[in-house]
Tab-separated table of C-alpha atoms in Angstrom:
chain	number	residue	atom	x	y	z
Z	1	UNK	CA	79.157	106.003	122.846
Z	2	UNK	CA	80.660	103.465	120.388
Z	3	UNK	CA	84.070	103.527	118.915
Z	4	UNK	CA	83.692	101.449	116.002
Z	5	UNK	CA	86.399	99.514	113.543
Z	6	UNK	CA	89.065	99.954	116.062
Z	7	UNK	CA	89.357	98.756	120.099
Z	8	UNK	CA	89.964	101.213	123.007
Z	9	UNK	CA	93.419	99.347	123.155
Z	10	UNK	CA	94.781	99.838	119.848
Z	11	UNK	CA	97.755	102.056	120.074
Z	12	UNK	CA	96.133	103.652	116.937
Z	13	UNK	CA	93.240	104.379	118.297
Z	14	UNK	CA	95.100	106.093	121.004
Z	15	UNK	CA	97.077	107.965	119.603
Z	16	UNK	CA	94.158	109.248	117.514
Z	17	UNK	CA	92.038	110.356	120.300
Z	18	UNK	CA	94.937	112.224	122.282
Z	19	UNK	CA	96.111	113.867	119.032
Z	20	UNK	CA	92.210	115.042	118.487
Z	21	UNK	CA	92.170	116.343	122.506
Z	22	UNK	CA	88.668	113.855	123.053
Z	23	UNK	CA	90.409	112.301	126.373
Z	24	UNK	CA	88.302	113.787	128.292
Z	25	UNK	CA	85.348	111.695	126.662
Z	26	UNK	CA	87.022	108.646	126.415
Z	27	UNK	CA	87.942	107.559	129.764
Z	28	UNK	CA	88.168	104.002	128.598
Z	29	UNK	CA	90.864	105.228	126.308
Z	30	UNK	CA	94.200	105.398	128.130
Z	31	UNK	CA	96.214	107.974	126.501
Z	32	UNK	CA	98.386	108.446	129.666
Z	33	UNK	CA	101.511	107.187	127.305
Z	34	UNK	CA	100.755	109.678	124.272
Z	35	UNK	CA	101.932	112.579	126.725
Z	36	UNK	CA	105.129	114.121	125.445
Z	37	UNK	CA	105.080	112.376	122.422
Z	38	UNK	CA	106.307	113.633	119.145
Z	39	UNK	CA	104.382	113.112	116.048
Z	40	UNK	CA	105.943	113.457	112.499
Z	41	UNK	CA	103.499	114.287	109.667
Z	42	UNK	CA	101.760	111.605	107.429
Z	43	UNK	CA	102.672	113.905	104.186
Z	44	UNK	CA	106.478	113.792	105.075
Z	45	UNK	CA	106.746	109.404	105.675
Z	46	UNK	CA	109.162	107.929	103.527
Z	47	UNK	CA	108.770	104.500	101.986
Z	48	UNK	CA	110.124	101.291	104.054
Z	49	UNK	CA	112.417	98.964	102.608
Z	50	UNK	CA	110.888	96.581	104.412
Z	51	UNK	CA	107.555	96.704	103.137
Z	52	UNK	CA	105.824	95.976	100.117
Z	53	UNK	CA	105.873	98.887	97.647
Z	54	UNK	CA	102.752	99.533	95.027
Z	55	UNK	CA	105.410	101.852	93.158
Z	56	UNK	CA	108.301	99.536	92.427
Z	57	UNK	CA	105.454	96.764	91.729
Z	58	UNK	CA	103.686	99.124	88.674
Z	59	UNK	CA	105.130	102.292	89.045
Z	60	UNK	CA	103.820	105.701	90.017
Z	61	UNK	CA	102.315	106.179	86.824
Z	62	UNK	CA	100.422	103.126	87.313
Z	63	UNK	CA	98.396	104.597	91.042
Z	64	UNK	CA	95.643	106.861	89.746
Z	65	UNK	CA	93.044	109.123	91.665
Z	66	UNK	CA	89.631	108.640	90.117
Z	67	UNK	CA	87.373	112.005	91.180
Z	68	UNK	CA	85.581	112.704	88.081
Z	69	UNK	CA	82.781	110.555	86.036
Z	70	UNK	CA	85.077	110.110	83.539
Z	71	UNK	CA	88.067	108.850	84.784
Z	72	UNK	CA	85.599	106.857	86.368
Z	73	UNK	CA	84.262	105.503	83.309
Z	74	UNK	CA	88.035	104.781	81.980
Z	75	UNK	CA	88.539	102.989	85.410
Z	76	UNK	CA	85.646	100.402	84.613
Z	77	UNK	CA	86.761	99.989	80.990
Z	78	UNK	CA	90.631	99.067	81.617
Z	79	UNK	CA	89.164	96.924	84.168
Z	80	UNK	CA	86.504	95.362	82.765
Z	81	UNK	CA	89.257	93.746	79.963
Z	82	UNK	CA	90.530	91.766	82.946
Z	83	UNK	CA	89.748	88.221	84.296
Z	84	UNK	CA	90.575	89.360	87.938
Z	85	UNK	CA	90.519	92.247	89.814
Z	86	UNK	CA	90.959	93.505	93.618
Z	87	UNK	CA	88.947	96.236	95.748
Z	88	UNK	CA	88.812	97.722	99.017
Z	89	UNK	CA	87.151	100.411	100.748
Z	90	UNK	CA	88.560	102.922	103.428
Z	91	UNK	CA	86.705	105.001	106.260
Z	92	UNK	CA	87.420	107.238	108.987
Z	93	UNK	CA	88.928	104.704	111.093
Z	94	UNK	CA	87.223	106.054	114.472
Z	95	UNK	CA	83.645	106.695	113.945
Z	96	UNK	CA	81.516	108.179	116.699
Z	97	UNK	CA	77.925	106.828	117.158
Z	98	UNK	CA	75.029	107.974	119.913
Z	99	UNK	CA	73.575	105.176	119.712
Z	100	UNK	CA	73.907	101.230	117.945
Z	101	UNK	CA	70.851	102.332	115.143
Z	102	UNK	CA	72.830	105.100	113.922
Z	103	UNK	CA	74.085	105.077	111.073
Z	104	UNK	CA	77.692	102.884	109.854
Z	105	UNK	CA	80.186	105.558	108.855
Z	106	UNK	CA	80.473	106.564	105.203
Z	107	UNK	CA	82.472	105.126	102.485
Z	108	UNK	CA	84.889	107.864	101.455
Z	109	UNK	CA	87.406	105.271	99.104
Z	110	UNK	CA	86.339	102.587	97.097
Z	111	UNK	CA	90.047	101.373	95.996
Z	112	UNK	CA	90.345	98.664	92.529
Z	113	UNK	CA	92.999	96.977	90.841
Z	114	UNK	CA	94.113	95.198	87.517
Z	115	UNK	CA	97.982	93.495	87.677
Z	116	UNK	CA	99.072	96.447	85.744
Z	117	UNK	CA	96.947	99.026	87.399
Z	118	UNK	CA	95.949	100.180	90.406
Z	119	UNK	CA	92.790	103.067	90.757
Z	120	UNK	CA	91.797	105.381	93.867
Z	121	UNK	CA	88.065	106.312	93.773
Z	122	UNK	CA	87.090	109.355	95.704
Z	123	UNK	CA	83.720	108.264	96.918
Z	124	UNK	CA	82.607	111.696	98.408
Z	125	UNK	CA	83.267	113.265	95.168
Z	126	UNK	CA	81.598	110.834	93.174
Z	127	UNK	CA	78.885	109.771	95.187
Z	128	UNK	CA	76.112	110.284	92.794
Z	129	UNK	CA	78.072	108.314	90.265
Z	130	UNK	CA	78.627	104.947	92.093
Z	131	UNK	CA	76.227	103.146	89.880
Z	132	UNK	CA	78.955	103.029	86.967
Z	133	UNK	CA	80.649	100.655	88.872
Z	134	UNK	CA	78.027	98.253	88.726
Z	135	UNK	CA	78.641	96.501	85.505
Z	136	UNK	CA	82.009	95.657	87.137
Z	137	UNK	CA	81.124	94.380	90.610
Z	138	UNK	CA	78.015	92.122	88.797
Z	139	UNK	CA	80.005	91.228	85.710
Z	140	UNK	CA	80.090	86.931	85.975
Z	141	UNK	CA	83.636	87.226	83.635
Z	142	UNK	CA	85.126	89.424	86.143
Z	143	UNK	CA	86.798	87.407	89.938
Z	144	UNK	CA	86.610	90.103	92.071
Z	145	UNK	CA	89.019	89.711	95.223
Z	146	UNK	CA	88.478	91.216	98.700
Z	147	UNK	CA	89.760	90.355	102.035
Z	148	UNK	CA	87.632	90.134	105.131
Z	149	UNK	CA	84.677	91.325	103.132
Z	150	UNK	CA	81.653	91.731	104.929
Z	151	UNK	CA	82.262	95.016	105.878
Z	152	UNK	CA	83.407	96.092	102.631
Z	153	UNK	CA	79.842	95.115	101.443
Z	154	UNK	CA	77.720	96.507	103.779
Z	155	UNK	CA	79.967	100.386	103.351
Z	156	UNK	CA	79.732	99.869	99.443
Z	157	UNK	CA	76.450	98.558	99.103
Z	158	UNK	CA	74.596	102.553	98.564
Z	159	UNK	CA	77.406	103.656	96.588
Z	160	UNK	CA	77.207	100.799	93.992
Z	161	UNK	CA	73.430	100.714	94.029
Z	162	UNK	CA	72.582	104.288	94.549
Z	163	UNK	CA	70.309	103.385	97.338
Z	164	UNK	CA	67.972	101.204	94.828
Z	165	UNK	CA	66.821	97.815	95.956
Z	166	UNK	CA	68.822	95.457	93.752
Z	167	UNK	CA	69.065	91.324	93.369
Z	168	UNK	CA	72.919	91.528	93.523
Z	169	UNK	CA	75.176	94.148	94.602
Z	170	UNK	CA	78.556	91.742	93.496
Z	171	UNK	CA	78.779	88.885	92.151
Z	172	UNK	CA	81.946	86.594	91.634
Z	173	UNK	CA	83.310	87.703	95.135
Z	174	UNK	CA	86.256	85.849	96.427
Z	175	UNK	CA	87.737	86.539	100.113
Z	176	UNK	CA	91.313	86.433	99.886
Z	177	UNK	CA	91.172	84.919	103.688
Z	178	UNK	CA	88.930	82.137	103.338
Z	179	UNK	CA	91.218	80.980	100.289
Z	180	UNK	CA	93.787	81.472	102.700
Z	181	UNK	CA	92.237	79.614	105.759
Z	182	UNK	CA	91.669	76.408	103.611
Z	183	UNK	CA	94.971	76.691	101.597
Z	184	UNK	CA	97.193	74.449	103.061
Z	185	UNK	CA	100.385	75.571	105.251
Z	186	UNK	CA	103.738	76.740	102.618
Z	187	UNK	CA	106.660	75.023	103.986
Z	188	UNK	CA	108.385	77.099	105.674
Z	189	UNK	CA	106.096	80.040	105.988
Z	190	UNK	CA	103.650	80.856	108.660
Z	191	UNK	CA	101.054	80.397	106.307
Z	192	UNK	CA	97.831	78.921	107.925
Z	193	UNK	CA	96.718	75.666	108.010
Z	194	UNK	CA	93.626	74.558	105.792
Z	195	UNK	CA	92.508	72.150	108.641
Z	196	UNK	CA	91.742	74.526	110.673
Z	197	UNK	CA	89.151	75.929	109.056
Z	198	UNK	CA	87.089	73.205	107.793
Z	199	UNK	CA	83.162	74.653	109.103
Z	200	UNK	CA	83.794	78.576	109.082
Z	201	UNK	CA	83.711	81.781	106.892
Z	202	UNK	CA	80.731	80.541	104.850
Z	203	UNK	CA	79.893	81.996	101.476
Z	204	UNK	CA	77.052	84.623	101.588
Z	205	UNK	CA	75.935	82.472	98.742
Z	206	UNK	CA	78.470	80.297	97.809
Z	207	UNK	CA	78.194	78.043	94.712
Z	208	UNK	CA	80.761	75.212	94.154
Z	209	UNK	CA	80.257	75.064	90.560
Z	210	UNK	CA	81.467	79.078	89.967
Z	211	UNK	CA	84.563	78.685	87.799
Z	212	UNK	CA	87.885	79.574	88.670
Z	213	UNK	CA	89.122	79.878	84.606
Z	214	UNK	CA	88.994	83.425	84.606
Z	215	UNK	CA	92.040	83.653	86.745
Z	216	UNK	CA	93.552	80.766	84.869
Z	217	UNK	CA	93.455	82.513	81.662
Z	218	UNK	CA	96.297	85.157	83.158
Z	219	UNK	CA	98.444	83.113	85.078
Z	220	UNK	CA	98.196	79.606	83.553
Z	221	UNK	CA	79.418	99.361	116.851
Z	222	UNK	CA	80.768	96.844	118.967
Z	223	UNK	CA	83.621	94.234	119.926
Z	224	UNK	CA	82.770	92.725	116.891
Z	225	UNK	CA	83.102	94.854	114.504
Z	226	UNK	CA	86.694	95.951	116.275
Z	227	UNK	CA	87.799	92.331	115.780
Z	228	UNK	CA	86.567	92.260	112.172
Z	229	UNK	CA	88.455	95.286	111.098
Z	230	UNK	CA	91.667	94.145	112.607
Z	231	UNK	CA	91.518	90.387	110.994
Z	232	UNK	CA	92.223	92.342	107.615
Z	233	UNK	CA	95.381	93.859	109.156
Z	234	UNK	CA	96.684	91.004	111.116
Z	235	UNK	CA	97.432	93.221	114.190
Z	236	UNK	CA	96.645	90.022	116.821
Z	237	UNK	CA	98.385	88.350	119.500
Z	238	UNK	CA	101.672	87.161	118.359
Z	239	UNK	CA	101.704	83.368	117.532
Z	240	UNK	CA	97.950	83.134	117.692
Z	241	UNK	CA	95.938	81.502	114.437
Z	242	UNK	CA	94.123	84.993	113.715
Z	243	UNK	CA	97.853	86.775	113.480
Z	244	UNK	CA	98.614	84.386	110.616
Z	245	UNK	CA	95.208	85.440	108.996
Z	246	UNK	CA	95.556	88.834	108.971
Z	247	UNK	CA	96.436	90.669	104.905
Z	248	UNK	CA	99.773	92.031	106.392
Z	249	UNK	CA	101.001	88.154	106.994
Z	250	UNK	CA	99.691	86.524	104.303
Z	251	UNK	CA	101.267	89.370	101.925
Z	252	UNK	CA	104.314	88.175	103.583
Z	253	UNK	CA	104.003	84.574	103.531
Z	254	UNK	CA	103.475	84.996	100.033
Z	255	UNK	CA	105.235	88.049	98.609
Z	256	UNK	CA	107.981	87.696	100.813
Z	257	UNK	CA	107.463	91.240	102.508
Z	258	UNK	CA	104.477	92.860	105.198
Z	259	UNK	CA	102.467	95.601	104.518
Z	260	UNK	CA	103.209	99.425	105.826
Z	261	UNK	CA	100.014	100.206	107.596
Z	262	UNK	CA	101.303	103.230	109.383
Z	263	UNK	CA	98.550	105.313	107.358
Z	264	UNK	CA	95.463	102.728	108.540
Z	265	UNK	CA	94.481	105.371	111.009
Z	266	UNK	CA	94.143	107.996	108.466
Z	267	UNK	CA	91.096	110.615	108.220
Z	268	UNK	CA	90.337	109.128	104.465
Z	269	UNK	CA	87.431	112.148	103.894
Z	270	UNK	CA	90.652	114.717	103.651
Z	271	UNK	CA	91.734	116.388	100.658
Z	272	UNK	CA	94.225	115.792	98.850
Z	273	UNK	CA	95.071	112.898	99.762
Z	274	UNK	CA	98.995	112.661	100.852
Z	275	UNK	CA	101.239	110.397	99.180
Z	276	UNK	CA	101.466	107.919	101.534
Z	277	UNK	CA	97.515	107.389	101.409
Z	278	UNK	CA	97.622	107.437	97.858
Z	279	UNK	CA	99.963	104.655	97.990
Z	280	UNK	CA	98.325	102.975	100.838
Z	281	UNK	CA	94.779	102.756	99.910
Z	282	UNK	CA	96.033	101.542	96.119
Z	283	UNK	CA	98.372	98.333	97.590
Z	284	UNK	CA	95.746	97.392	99.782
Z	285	UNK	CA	93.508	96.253	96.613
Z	286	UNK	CA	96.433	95.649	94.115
Z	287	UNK	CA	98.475	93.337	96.958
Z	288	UNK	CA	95.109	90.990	96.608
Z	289	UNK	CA	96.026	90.282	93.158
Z	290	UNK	CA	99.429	89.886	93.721
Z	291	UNK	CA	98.801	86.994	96.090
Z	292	UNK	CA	95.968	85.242	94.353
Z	293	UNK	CA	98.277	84.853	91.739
Z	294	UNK	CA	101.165	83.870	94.087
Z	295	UNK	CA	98.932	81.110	95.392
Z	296	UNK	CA	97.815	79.554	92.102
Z	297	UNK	CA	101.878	79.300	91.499
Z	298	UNK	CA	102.771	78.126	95.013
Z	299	UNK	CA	99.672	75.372	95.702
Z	300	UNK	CA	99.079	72.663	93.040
Z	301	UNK	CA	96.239	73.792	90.504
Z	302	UNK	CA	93.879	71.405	91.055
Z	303	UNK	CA	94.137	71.830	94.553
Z	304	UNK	CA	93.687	75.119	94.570
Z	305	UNK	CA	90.591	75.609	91.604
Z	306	UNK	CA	89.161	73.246	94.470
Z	307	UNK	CA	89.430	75.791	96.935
Z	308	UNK	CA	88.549	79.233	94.776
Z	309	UNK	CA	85.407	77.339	93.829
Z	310	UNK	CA	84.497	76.888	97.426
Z	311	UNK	CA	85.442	80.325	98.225
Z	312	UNK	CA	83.554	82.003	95.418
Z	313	UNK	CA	80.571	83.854	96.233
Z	314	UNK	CA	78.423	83.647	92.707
Z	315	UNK	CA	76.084	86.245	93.710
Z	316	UNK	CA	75.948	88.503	96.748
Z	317	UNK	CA	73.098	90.514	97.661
């Protein structure tokens, strides 16, 4: 059996399966240091002063839960009006699989976000309705920003297309981490180094001429796939290149504070969401526009336009 998005030595991960009694058929997971353990509840976590907050950045008002097709709707219209806007998707982190064919687990958040606001989409509620997202995700006026995206895709791909064959699914995709990887190094930060990555995280279909203006006009199962979900939290080896890469440090190299990610290990399919997850899921997308505008105000424009365009995927299928 396969235990995919997280690793069978991710404190997360065991915690999870100790809490949910499955010990017994996880061997691989050692769970020997849960015992005794006290666990506080997820509804009752306060917010951390020494994290980024999505409510002091646009206030609660700001964080909506989108569950019907017409709060849906208004979602796409306040977001269509704007030049760039972030997403993310959420899904039960531990997903059991009998075997590698089976089916990836389901989408159950698709999360989006202007500057001003930030929107929640319950996917299992409105999973017949996914297609209204479409003008969005293939509008060429509209920089959408993800981090670590490939995933993201491949769990959003039958929700935005209704499982129709399609030419594009997005287009104007920009990973916040290969901006990131090329950007050079912030004085003073632990920001990564742009050498470093001179040959890797190629564009789906990249296409140096896409324009970077629309964000200008604003601002002036396997081992694999365990690795791949942890890159977008930065929960590596201390010191190590892929720590630095990781959302939670780059939020902090350029925002000045981490990310809480105490709720990453969340069962996303519940209802109502708790607070926390509310708030959780919503930064996650709305931090992504806080930084690309961070970085076109820290790096020298030209420099990096240079990079967004080589970082922009113009079409993805």
């Amino acid at each position: 059996m396969i235990i995919r998005h997280a690793g069978a030595s991710d404190p997360a991960t065991k915690q999870f399966i100790y809490r949910a009694g499955l010990s017994d058929q996880f061997p691989e997971v050692d769970t020997t240091a849960e015992d005794g353990k006290t666990f506080g509840n997820k509804d009752e976590m306060a917010p951390l002063d020494s994290c980024l907050s999505l409510v002091d950045a646009i206030g609660e008002d700001n964080i909506s839960f989108v569950d019907t097709p017409e709060a849906l709707q208004a979602c796409v219209d306040h977001l269509m009006q704007h030049p760039v806007v972030g997403f993310d998707s959420e899904w039960k982190a531990v997903h059991i699989s009998v075997n590698p064919e089976d089916a990836p687990a389901k989408c159950a958040l698709v999360q989006l976000a202007s500057r001003e606001k930030a929107f929640v989409v319950d996917v299992v509620a409105l999973y017949e309705h996914g297609r209204v997202l479409g003008p969005l995700f293939q509008s060429e006026s509209v920089v959408k920003l993800g981090f670590d995206t490939r995933d993201d895709v491949k769990a959003l791909r039958p929700f935005l297309t209704g499982g129709f064959v399609t030419d594009k699914v997005m287009s104007m995709l920009v990973d916040i981490q290969a901006v990131s990887k090329k950007l050079p190094t912030l004085k003073g930060t632990g920001a990564t180094d742009a050498k470093a990555d001179e040959g890797g995280d190629k564009s789906e279909d990249s296409n140096d001429n896409a324009s970077s203006s629309a964000g200008n006009s604003e601002a002036s199962g396997s081992e694999a796939k365990r690795k791949h979900k942890r890159s977008k939290t930065g929960e590596h080896d201390s010191g190590s290149k892929s720590s630095r890469l990781g959302l939670t440090a780059i939020a902090e190299t350029y925002l000045g504070l981490p990310l809480d990610k105490r709720a990453r290990m969340s069962d996303w399919e519940r209802r109502p969401l708790t607070q926390a997850q509310l708030h959780y899921a919503a930064l996650d997308a709305h931090v992504l526009v806080q930084i690309f505008y961070k970085m076109q105000e820290k790096h020298p424009i030209d420099q990096f336009d240079a990079v967004l365009r080589r970082c922009t995927q113009k079409h993805v299928k």
